[in-house]
Coordinates of C-alpha atoms in Angstrom, one line a residue:
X30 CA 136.9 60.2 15.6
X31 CA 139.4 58.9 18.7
X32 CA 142.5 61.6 18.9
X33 CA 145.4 59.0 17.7
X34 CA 143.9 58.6 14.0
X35 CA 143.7 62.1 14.3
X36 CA 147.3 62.6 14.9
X37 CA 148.5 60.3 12.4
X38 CA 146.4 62.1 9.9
X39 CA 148.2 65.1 10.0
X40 CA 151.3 63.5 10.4
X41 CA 151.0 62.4 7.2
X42 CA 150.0 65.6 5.7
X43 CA 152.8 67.1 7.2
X44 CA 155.1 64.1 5.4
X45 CA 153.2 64.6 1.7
X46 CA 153.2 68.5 1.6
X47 CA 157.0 68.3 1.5
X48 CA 157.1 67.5 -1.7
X49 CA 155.3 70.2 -4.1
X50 CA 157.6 73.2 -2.3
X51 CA 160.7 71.4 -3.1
X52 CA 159.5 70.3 -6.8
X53 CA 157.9 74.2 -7.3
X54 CA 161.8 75.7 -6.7
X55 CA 163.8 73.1 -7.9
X56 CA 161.7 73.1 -11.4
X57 CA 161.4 77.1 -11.6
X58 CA 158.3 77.0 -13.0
X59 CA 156.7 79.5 -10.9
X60 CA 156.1 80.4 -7.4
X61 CA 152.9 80.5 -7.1
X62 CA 152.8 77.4 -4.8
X63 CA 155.8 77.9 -3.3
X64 CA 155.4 78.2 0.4
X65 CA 157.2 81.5 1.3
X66 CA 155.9 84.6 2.8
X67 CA 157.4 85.9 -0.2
X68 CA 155.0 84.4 -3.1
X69 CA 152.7 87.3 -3.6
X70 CA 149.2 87.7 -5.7
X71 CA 151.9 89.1 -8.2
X72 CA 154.0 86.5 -8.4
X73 CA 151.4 83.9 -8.8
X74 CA 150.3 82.5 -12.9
X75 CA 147.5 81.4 -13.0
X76 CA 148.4 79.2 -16.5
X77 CA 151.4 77.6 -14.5
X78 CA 148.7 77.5 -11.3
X79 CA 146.6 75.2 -13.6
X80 CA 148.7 73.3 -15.6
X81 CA 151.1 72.2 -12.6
X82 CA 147.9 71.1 -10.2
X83 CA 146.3 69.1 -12.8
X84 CA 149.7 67.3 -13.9
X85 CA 150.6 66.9 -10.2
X86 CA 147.2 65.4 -9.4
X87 CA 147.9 63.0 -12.2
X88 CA 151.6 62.3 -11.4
X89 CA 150.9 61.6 -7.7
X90 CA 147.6 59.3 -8.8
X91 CA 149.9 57.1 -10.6
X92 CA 152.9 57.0 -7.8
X93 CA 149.3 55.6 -5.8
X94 CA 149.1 52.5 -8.3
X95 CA 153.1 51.8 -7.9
X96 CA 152.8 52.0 -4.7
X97 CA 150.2 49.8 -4.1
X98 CA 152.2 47.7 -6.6
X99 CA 155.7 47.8 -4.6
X100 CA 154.4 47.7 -1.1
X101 CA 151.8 45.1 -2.0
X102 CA 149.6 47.1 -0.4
X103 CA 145.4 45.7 -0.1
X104 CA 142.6 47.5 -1.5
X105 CA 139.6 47.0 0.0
X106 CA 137.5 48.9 -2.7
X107 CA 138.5 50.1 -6.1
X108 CA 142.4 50.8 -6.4
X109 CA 141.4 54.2 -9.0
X110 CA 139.8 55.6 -6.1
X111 CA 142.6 54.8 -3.2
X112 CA 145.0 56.4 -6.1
X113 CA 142.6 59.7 -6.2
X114 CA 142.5 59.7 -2.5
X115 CA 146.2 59.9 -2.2
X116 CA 147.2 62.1 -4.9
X117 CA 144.3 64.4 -2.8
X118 CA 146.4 64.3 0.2
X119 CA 149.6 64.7 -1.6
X120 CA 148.1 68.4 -2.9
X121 CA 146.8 69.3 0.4
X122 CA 148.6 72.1 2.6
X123 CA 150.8 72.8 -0.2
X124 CA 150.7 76.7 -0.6
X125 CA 148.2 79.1 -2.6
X126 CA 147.6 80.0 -6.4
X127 CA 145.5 82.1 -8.6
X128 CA 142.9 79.4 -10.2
X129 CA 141.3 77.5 -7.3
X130 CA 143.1 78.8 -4.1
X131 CA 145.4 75.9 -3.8
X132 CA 147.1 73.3 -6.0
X133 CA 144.3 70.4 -4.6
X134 CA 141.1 72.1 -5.4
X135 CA 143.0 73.5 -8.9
X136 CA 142.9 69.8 -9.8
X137 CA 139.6 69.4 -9.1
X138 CA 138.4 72.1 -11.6
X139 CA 140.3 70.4 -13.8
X140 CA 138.0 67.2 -13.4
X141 CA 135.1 69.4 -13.4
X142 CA 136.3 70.8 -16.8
X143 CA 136.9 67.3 -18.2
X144 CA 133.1 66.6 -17.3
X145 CA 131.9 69.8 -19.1
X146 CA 133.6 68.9 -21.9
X147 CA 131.5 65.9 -22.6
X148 CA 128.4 68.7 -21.8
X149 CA 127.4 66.7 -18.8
X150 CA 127.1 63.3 -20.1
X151 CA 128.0 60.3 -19.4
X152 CA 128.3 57.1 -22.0
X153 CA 127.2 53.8 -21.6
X154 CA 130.9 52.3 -21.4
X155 CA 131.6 55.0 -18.4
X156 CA 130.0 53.0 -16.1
X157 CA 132.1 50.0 -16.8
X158 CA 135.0 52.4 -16.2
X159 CA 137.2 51.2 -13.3
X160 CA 137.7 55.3 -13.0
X161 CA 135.1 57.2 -11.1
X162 CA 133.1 59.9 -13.2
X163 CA 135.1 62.6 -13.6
X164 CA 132.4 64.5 -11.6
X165 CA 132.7 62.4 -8.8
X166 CA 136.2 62.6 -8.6
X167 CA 135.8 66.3 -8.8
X168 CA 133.3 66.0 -5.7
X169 CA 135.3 63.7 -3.8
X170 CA 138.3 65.7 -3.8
X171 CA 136.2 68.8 -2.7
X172 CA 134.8 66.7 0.2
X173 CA 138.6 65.6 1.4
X174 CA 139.4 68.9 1.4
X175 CA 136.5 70.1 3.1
X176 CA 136.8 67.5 5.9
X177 CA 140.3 68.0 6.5
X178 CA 139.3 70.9 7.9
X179 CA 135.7 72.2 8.0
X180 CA 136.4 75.6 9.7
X181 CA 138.5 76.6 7.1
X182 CA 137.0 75.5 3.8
X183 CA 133.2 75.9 4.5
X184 CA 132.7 78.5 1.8
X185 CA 133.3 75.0 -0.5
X186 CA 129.3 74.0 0.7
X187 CA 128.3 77.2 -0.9
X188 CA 130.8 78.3 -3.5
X189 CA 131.3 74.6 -5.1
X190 CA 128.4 72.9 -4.7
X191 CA 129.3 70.5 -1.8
X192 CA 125.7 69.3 -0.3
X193 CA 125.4 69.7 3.3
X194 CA 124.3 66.3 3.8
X195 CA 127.6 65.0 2.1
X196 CA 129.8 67.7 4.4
X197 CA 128.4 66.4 7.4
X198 CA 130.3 62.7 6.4
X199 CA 133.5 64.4 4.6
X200 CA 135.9 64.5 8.2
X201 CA 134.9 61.4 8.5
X202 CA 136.0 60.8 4.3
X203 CA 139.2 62.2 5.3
X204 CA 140.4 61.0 8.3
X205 CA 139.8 57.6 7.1
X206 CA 141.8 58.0 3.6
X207 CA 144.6 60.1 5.5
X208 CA 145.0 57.0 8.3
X209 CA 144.8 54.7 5.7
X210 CA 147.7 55.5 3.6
X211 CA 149.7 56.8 6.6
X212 CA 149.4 53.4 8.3
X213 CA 150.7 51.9 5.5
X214 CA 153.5 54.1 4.7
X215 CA 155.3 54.3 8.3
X216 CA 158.2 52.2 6.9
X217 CA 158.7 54.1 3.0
X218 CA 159.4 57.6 4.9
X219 CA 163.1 59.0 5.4
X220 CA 163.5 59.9 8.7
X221 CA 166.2 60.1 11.4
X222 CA 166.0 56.5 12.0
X223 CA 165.7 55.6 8.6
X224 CA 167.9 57.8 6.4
X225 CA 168.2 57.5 2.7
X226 CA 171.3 56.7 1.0
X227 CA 173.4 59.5 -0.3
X228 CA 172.2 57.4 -3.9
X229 CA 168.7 56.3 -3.3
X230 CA 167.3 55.9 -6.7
X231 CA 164.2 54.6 -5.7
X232 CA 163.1 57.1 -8.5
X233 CA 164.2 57.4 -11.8
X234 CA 163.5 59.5 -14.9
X235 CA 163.8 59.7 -18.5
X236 CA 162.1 62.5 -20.9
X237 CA 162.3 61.5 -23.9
X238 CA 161.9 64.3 -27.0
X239 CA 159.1 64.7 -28.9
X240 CA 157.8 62.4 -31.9
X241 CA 155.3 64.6 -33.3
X242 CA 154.5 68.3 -33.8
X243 CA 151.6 68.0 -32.1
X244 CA 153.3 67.6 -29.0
X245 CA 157.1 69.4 -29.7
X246 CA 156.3 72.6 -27.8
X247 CA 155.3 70.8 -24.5
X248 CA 157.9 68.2 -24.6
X249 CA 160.2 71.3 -25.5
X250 CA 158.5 72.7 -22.4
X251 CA 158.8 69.9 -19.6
X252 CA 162.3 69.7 -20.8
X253 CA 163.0 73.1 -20.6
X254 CA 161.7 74.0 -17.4
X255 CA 162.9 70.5 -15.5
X256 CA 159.2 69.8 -14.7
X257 CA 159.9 66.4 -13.3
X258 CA 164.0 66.6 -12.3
X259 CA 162.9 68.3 -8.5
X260 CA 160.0 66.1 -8.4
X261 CA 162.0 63.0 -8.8
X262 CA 164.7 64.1 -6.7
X263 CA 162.3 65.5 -3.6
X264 CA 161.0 61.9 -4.3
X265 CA 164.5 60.1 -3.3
X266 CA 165.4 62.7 -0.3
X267 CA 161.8 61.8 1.2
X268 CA 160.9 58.2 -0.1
X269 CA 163.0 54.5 0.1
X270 CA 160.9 52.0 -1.6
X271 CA 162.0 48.1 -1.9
X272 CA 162.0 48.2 -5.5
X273 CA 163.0 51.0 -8.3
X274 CA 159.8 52.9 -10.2
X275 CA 161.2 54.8 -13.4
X276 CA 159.3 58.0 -14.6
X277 CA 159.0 58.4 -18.1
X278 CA 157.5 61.7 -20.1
X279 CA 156.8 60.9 -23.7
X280 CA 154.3 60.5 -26.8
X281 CA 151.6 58.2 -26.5
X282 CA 149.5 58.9 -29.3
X283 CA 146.9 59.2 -26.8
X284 CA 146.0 61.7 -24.2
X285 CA 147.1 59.6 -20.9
X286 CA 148.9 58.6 -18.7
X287 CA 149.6 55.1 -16.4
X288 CA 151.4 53.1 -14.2
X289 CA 152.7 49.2 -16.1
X290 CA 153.4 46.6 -13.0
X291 CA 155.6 44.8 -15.9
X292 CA 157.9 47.6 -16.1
X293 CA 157.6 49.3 -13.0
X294 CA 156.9 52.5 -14.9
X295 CA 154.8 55.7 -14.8
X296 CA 154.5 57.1 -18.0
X297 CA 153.5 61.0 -18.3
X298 CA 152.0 61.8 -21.7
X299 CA 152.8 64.3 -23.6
X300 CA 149.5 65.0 -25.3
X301 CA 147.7 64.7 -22.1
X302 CA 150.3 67.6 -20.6
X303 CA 149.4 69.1 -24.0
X304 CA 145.7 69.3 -23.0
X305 CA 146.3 70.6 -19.0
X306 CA 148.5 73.4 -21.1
X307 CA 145.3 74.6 -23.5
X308 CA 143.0 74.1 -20.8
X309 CA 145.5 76.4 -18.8
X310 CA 145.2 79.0 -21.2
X311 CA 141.6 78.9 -21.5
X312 CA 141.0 79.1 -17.7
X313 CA 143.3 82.5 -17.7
X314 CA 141.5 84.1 -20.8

């Protein structure tokens, strides 16, 4: 792989891991991901580790489809997949915690659980899917990891089932999904040239209360804790995009969640949250 794509790789990771930090300690919903010499094995949760990795990994999968949708970006393959591959990179380098080792690879249990759920199966109407299998995109997040930086993660060949064959392409994997994105993305970034206006609003939010009892104590919970407010905000010191996207938390009646081009909005469900929550709390038992 030539140096420059190299270089522009981690430039990019450099760009995306500025945003968990700053949503981790403007939310105050834990510091296990914070990235402080002061976050200790202590300090870390490993419900909060789960739930927040998993609802990141979602969030940031969705912000993938509006920005394709914004920027008018091409996809040369399937757009689920270029969403998964950026909501990977948004998780990388972004701190420690207690489930998986960091937020990225916390997500990616958290597609492995969804497969072992259904026992290992897949139905018919899976296939038609324009999602991968929730075991590949459990694999395919280990790979990007992995190739990011072989050295570093190469207990993931023996510890989570990565096949040597498939490590040997996985740089490769990531160098191309990390130049990708970051060659599209030159011209959304703040920087010193490009400042953001004291009120960009390129991101909005509403969280809107609970409709059912099912999902009262989560909605009471997001609300609470400001799970999205630092998010959204990190979003508009780091991000000017040529047209608004509004965030939206609510009841769906279905565990989900989804960007609409018609309305320019990514909507956060509460019973999914719900789920990542229990899940949470079985992973820590």
């Amino acid at each position: 792989m030539e140096r420059p794509v190299i270089v522009n790789a981690c430039r990019l990771m450099r760009r995306l891991s500025r945003f968990l930090p700053a949503l981790v300690v403007a939310a105050s919903i834990g510091t296990a991901f914070a990235q402080s010499d002061a976050a200790t094995e202590e300090e870390s949760d490993p419900v909060t580790d789960y739930f927040v990795g998993n609802l990141l990994f979602v969030f940031y999968h969705e912000l993938g489809h509006g920005l394709i949708h914004k920027l008018d970006l091409p996809v040369l393959g399937r757009e689920e997949d270029a969403a998964d591959q950026l909501a990977t990179l948004m998780l990388m380098d972004a701190g420690t915690d207690s489930v998986g080792g960091e937020p990225v690879l916390t997500a990616a249990l958290g597609w492995l659980d969804s497969w072992k759920k259904r026992d290992g199966e897949a139905e018919e109407s899976d296939y038609w899917d324009e999602h991968s299998l929730d075991l590949q995109r459990y694999a395919n997040i280990v790979c990007l990891v992995y190739g990011s930086d072989p050295d570093s993660y190469k207990n993931l060949v023996a510890e989570w089932d990565l096949p040597a064959d498939r490590a040997e392409r996985c740089p490769n994997d990531f160098y191309s999904a990390a130049a990708s994105w970051n060659s599209v993305m030159d011209g959304v970034w703040v920087t010193e040239e490009q400042p953001a206006p004291a009120d960009n609003r390129s991101f909005t939010l509403e969280v809107e209360p609970a409709q059912s009892e099912e999902t009262r104590e989560i909605a009471h919970y997001v609300a609470e804790q400001q799970v999205f407010e630092g998010l959204i905000e990190s979003m508009n010191q780091n991000m000017i995009l040529p047209a608004q996207i509004k965030v939206v938390a609510r009841d769906c009646g279905e565990e989900n969640a989804y960007y609409d081009p018609e309305t320019s909005e990514i909507t956060m469900c509460y019973e999914w949250l719900a789920t990542f929550m229990a899940d949470a709390e079985k992973q820590a038992e």
